Coordinates of C-alpha atoms and ligand atoms in Angstrom, one line a residue:
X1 CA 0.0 0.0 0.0
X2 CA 1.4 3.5 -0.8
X3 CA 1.5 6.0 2.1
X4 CA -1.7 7.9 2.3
X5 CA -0.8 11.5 1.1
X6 CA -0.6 14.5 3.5
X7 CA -3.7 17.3 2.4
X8 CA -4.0 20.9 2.1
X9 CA -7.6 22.3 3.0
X10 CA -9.2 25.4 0.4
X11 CA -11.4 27.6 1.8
X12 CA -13.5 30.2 0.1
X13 CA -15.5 32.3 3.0
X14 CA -18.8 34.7 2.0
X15 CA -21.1 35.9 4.2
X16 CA -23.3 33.1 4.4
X17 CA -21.5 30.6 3.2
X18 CA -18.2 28.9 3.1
X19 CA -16.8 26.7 0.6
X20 CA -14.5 23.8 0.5
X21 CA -12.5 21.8 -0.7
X22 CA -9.7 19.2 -0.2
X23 CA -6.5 18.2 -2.4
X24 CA -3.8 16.2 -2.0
X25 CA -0.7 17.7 -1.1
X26 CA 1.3 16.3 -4.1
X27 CA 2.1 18.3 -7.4
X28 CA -0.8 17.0 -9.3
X29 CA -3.1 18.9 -6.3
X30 CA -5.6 16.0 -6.9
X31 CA -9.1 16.8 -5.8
X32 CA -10.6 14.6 -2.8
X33 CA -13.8 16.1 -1.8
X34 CA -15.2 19.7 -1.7
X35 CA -18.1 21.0 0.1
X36 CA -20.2 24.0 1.8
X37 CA -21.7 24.9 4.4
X38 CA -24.3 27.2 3.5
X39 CA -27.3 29.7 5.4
X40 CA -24.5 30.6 8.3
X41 CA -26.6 33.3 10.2
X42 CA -29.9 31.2 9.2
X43 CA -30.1 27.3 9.2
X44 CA -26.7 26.0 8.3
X45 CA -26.4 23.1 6.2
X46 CA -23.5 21.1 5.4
X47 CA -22.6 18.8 2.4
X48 CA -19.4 17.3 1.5
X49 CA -19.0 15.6 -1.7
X50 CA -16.2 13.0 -3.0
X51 CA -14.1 14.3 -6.1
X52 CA -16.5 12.6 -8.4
X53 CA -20.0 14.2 -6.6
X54 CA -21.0 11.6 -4.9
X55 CA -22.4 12.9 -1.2
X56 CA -20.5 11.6 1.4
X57 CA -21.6 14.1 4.2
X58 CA -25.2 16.3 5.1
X59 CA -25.9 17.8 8.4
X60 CA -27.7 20.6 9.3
X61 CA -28.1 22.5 12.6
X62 CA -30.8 25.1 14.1
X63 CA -31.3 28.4 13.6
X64 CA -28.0 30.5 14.9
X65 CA -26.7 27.2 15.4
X66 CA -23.1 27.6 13.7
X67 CA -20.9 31.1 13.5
X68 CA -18.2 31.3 11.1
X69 CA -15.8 29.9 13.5
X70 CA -17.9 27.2 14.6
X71 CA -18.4 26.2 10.8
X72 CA -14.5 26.7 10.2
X73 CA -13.9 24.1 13.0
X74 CA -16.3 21.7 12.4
X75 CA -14.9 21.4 8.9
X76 CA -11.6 21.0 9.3
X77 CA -12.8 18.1 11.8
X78 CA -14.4 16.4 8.8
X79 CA -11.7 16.8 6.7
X80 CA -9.4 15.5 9.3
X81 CA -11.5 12.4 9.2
X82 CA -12.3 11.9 5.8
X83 CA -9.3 9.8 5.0
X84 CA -7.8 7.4 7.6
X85 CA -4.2 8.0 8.3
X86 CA -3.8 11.1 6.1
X87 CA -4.0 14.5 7.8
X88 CA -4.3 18.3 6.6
X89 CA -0.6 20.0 6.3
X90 CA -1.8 23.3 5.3
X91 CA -4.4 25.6 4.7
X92 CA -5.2 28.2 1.1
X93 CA -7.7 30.9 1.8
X94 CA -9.0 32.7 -1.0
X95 CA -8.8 36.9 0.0
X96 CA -10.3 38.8 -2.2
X97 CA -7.9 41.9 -1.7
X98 CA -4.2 42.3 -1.4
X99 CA -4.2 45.9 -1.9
X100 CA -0.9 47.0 -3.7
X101 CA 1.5 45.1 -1.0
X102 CA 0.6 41.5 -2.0
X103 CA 1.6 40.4 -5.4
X104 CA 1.7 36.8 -4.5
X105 CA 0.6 34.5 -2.2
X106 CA 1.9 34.4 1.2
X107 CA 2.1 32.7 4.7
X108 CA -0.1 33.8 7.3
X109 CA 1.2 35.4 10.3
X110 CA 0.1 38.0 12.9
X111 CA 1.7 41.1 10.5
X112 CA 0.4 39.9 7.7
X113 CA -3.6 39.1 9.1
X114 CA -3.2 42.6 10.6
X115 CA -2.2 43.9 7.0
X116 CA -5.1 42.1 5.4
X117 CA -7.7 43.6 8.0
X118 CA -6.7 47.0 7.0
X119 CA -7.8 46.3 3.5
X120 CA -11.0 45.6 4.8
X121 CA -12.5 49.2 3.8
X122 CA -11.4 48.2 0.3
X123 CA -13.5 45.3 0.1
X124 CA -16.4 45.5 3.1
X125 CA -18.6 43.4 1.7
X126 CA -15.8 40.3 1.1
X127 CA -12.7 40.9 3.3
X128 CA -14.5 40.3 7.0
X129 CA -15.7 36.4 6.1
X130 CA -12.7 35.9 4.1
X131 CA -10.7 36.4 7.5
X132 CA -12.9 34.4 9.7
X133 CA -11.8 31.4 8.9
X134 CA -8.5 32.6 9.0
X135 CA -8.4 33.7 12.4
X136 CA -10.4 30.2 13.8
X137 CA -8.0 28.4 12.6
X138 CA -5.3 30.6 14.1
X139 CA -7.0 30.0 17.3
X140 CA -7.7 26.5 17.2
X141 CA -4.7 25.0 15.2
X142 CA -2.1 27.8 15.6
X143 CA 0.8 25.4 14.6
X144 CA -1.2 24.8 11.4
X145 CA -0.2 26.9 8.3
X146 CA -2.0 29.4 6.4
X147 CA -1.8 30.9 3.3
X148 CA -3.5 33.8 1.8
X149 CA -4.5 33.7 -2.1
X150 CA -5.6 36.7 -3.6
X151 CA -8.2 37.4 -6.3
X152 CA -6.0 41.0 -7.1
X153 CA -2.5 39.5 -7.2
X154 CA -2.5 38.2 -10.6
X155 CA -3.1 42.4 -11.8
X156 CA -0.3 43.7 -9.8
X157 CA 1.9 43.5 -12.4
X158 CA 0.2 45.7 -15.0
X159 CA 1.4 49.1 -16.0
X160 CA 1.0 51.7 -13.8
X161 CA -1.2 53.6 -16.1
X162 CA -3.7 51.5 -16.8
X163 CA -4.4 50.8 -13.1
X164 CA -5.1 54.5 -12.6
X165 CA -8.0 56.2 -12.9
X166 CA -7.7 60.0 -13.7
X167 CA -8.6 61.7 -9.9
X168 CA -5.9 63.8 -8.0
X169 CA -2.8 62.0 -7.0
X170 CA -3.7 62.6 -3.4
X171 CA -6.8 60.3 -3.7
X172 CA -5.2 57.4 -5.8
X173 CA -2.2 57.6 -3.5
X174 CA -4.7 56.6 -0.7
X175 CA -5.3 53.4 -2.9
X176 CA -8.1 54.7 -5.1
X177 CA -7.3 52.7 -8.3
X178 CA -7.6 49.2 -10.5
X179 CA -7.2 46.1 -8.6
X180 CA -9.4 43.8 -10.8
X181 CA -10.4 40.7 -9.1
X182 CA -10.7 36.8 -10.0
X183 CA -7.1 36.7 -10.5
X184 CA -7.0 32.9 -9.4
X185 CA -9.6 31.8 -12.1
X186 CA -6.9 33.7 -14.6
X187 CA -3.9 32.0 -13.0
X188 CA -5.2 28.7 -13.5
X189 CA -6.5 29.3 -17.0
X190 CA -3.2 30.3 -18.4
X191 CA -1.6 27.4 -16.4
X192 CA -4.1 25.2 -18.0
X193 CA -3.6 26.7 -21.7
X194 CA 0.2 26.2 -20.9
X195 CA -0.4 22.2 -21.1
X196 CA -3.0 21.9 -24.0
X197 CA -2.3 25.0 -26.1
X198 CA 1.5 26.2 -25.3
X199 CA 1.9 28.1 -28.1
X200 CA -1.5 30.2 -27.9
X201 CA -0.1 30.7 -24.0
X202 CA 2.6 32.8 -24.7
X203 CA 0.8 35.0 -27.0
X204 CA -2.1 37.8 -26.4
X205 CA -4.9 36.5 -24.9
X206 CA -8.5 37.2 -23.4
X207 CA -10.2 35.2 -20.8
X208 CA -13.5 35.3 -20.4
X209 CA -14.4 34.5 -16.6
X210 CA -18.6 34.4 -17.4
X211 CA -20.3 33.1 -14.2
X212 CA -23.0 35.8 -11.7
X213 CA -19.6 37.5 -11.4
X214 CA -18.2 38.1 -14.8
X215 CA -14.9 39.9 -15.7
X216 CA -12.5 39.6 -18.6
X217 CA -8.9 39.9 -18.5
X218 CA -6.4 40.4 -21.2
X219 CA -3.1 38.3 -20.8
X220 CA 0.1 39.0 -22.6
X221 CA 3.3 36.1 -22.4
X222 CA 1.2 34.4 -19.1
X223 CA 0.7 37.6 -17.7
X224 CA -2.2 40.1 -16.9
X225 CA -2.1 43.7 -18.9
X226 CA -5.7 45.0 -18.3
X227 CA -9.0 43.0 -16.9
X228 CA -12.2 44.6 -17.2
X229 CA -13.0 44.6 -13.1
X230 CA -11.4 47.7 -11.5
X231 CA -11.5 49.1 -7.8
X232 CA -14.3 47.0 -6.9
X233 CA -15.7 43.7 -8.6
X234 CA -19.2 46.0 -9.6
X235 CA -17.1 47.3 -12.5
X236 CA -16.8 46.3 -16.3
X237 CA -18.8 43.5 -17.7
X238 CA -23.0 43.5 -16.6
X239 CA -23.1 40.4 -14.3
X240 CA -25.9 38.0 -12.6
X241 CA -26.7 41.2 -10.1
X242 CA -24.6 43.9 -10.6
X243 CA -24.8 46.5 -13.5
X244 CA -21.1 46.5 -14.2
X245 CA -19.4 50.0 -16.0
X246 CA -22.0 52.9 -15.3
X247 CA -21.8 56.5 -15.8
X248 CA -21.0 57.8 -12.1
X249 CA -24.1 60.6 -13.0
X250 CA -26.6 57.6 -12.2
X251 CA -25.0 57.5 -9.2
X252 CA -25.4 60.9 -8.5
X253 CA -28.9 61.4 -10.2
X254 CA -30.2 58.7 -7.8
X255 CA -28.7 59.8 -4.9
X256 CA -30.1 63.5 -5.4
X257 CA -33.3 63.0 -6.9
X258 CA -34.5 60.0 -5.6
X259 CA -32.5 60.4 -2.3
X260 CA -30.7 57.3 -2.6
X261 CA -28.4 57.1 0.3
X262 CA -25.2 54.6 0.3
X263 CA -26.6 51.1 1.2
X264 CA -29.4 51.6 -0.9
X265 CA -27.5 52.4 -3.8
X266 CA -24.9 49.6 -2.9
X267 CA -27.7 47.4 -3.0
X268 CA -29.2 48.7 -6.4
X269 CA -25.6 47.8 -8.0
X270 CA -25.1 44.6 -6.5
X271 CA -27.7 42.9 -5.9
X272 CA -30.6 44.3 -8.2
X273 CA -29.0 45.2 -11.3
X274 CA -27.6 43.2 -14.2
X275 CA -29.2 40.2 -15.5
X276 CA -32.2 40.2 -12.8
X277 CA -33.2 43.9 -12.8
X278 CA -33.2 44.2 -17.0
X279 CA -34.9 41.0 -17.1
X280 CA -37.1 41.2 -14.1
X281 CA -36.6 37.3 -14.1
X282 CA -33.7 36.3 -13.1
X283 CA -30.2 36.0 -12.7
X284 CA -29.8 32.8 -14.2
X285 CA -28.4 32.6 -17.2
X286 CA -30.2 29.2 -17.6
X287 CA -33.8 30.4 -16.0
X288 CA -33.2 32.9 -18.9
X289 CA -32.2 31.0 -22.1
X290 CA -35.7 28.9 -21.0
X291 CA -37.8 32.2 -20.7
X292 CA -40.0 33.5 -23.8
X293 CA -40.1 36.8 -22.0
X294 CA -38.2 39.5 -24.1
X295 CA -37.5 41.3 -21.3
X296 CA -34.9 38.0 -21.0
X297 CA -33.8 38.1 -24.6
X298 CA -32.7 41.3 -23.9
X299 CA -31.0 41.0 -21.0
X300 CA -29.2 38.5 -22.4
X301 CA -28.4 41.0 -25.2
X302 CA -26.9 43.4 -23.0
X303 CA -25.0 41.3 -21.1
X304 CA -23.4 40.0 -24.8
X305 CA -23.2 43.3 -26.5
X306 CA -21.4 44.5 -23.1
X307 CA -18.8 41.4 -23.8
X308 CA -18.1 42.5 -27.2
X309 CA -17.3 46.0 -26.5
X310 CA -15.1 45.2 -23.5
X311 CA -13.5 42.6 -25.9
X312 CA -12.7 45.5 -28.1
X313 CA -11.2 48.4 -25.6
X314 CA -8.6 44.7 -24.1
X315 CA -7.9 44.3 -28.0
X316 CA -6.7 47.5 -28.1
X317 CA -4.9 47.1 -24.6
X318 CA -3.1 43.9 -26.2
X319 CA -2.6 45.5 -29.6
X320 CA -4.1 42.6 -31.3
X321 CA -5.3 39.0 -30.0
X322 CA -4.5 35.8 -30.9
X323 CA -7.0 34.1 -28.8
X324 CA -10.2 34.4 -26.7
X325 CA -11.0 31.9 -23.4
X326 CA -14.5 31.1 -22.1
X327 CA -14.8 30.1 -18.4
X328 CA -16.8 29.8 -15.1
X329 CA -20.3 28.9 -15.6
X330 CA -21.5 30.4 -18.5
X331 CA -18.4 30.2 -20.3
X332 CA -18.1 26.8 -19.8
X333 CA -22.0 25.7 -20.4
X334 CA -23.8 28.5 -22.6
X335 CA -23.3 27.5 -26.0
X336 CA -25.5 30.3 -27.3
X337 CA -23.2 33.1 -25.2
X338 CA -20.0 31.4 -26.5
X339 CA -21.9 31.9 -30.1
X340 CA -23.5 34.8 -29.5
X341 CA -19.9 36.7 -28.7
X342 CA -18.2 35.3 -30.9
X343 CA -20.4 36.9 -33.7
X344 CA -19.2 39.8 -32.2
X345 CA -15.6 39.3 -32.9
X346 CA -16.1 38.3 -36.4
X347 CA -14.6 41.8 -37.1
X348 CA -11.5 41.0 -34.8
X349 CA -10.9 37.4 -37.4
X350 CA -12.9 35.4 -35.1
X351 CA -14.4 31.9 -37.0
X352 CA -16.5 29.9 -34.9
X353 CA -17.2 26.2 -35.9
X354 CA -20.9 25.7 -34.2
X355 CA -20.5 21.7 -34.0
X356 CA -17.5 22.4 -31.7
X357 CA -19.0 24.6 -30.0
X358 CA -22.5 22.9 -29.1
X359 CA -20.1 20.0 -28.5
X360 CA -18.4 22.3 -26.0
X361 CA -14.7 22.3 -24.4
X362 CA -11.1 22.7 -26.1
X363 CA -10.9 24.7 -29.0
X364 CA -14.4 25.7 -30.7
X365 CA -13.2 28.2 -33.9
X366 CA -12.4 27.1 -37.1
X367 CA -9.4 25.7 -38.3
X368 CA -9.0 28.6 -40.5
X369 CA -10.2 31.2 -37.8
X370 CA -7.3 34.2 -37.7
X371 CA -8.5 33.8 -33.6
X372 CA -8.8 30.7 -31.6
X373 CA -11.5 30.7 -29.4
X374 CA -11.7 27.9 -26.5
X375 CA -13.7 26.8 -23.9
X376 CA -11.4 25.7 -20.8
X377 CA -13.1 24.9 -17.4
X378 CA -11.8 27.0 -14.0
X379 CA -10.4 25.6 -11.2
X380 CA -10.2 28.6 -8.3
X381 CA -9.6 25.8 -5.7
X382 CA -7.2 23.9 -7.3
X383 CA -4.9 27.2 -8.1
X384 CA -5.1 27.8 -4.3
X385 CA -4.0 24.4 -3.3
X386 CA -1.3 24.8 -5.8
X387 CA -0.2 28.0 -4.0
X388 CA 0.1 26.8 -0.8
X389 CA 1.6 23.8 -1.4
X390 CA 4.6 26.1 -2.5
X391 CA 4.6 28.4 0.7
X392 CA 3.9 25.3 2.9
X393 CA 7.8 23.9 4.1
X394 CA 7.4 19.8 3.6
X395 CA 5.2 17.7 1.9
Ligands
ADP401 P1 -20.1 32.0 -9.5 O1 -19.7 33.4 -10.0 O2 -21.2 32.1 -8.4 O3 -19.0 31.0 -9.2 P2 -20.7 30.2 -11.7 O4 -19.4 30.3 -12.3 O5 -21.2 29.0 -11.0 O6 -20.9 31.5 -10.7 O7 -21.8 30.6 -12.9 C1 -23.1 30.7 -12.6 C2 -23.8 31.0 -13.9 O8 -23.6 30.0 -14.9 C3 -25.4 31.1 -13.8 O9 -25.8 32.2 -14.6 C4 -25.8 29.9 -14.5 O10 -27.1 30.0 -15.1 C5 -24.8 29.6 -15.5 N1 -24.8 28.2 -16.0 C6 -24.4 27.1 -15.3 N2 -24.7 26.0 -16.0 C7 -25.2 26.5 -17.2 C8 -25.7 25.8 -18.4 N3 -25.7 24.5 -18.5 N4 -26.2 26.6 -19.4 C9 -26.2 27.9 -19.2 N5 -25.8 28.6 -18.2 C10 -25.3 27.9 -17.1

């Protein structure tokens, strides 16, 4: 029998939720089991699932019956238990913001959680539950170690100008600027592309991360020169709930006419905007392809036009691209949005080949196409694991 692996635990904290997952401590980062304990704050309920779905794990507890520490604890007990003999080494937390310090991933310790709690105002609505788990298990397993992975590290290396925005120096000194966000889902694309496309991974690319949050990035030689998100994840593309790019007069308009104050226009353009508020439907993409409504159709026209431009102004960042990416959950299962953009870029020498891409997955243009388009599932977890293995000191 071959030793049992050591394990390194993922977690990915919201408010009322946290996700799982578990991976093998070994350089293929193999997938175990992931899970989630959802409705913290209401009526948690936990599932853990084996690397190929099956359920191995439900509870569920009262009402207030599990706080984000609680939760933390009681599942890095289950992971602890899931595989006799093996035992988790270390632990990747996915932060949302490194600010402008944190370019890579790092080891948790007492300066660094302090660092990461003063970029809280930066992110309010992410930052606090991304920490909870972060400071349970500092409590409960100090000797265990922690690493932070950040959704903004994969920017930091962009040009200066292009991750300014044009407001007196004083205010973008304070760290009023681009971050861009989803910068794990980008890593792992190009790492992916590096294995089953190495040629088209060198050369100018744009991913297109299309799940409720939706962002695009633009990636010369591996690495990030402009994404579409910007000081806050509301920005760019039109997502599930949020309106993306806006003209800041809205903001003001609603605010002085219909006395809007801050959490009610926060609300508006996160949580009642983008595909739900045009449609009045849903935020589903799927809920919408199934609708006759044309308050869906267009929507979903909105949300596609708003693609193509913003694959336009990351053309022009790139100075020409050789190849466009679809991932996350719409990029990876709507056919008719992979088609639908794609008709878009026909001007750019984009040639889709529509049996490929009902067939989804791998490369969907034609052979001829001046562009390759592909469809290459995410793996946000996996990229974490991955990072932490390499900041962890044995296994
Ligand atoms: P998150 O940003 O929450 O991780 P996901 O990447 O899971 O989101 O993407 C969720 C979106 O993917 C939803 O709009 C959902 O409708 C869409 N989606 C998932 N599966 C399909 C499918 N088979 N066809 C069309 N859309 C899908």
């Amino acid at each position: 029998m071959p030793p049992k692996a050591d394990l390194i635990a993922v977690f990915n904290a919201g408010s009322s939720s946290i996700k799982f997952a578990l991976c093998a401590a070994s350089p293929d980062e193999a997938l175990r089991a992931r899970g989630e304990i959802e409705g913290l704050g209401a009526e948690p309920r936990l599932t853990v699932r084996s690397a190929g779905g099956a359920t191995l794990i439900e509870r569920a507890w009262p009402a207030g019956g599990l706080d984000h520490h609680a939760a933390t604890r009681t599942i890095l007990s289950i992971m602890d238990g899931l595989e006799a003999g093996a035992s988790v080494v270390g632990v990747g937390h996915r932060v949302v913001h490194g600010g402008t310090r944190y370019a890579a991933p790092v080891r948790i310790d007492a300066a660094v959680l302090q660092a990461l709690t003063e970029l809280v105002p930066l992110a309010p609505l992410h930052q606090p539950h991304n920490l909870a788990p972060i400071r349970a298990i500092a409590a409960h397993a100090p000797a265990l170690p922690q690493v932070a992975c950040f959704d903004t590290a994969f920017h930091r290396g962009q040009a200066s100008v292009v991750q300014a925005f044009a407001l007196p120096r004083a205010l973008s000194g304070e760290g009023i600027r681009r971050y861009g966000f989803h910068g794990l889902s980008y890593e792992y694309i190009v790492s992916r592309m590096r294995e089953i496309a190495p040629a088209l991974a060198g050369a100018r690319l744009i991913i297109a991360h299309l799940g409720n949050g939706a962002s695009l990035c633009a990636v010369a030689g591996g690495r990030s020169v402009a994404t579409t998100m910007g000081f806050t994840a509301v920005d760019g593309l039109m997502m599930g709930t949020r309106t993306g790019t806006i003209d800041p007069g809205v903001i003001l308009y609603l605010m002085d006419r219909h006395g809007m104050d801050v959490r009610a226009v926060e609300n508006l353009i996160y949580r009642e905007s983008g595909l739900l508020g045009v449609s009045g439907i849903a935020s589903d993409m799927r809920t919408l392809r199934a609708s006759s409504d044309p308050n869906a159709a267009e929507a979903i026209a909105l949300f596609v036009h708003r693609i193509v431009c913003e694959i336009g102004s990351l053309a022009a960042a790139l100075g020409g691209v050789d190849g466009l990416v679809f991932t996350a959950g719409i990029g990876e299962n709507d056919a008719a949005t992979r088609a639908e953009v794609c008709a878009g870029c026909a001007w750019l020498g984009l040639a889709l080949d529509g049996a490929r891409n009902r067939k989804g997955g791998g490369r969907i243009s034609t052979d001829g196409s001046r562009i390759e388009a592909w469809v290459v599932p995410t793996d946000e977890e996996r990229m974490i694991a991955r990072q932490t293995l390499r900041l962890i000191p044995q296994a």
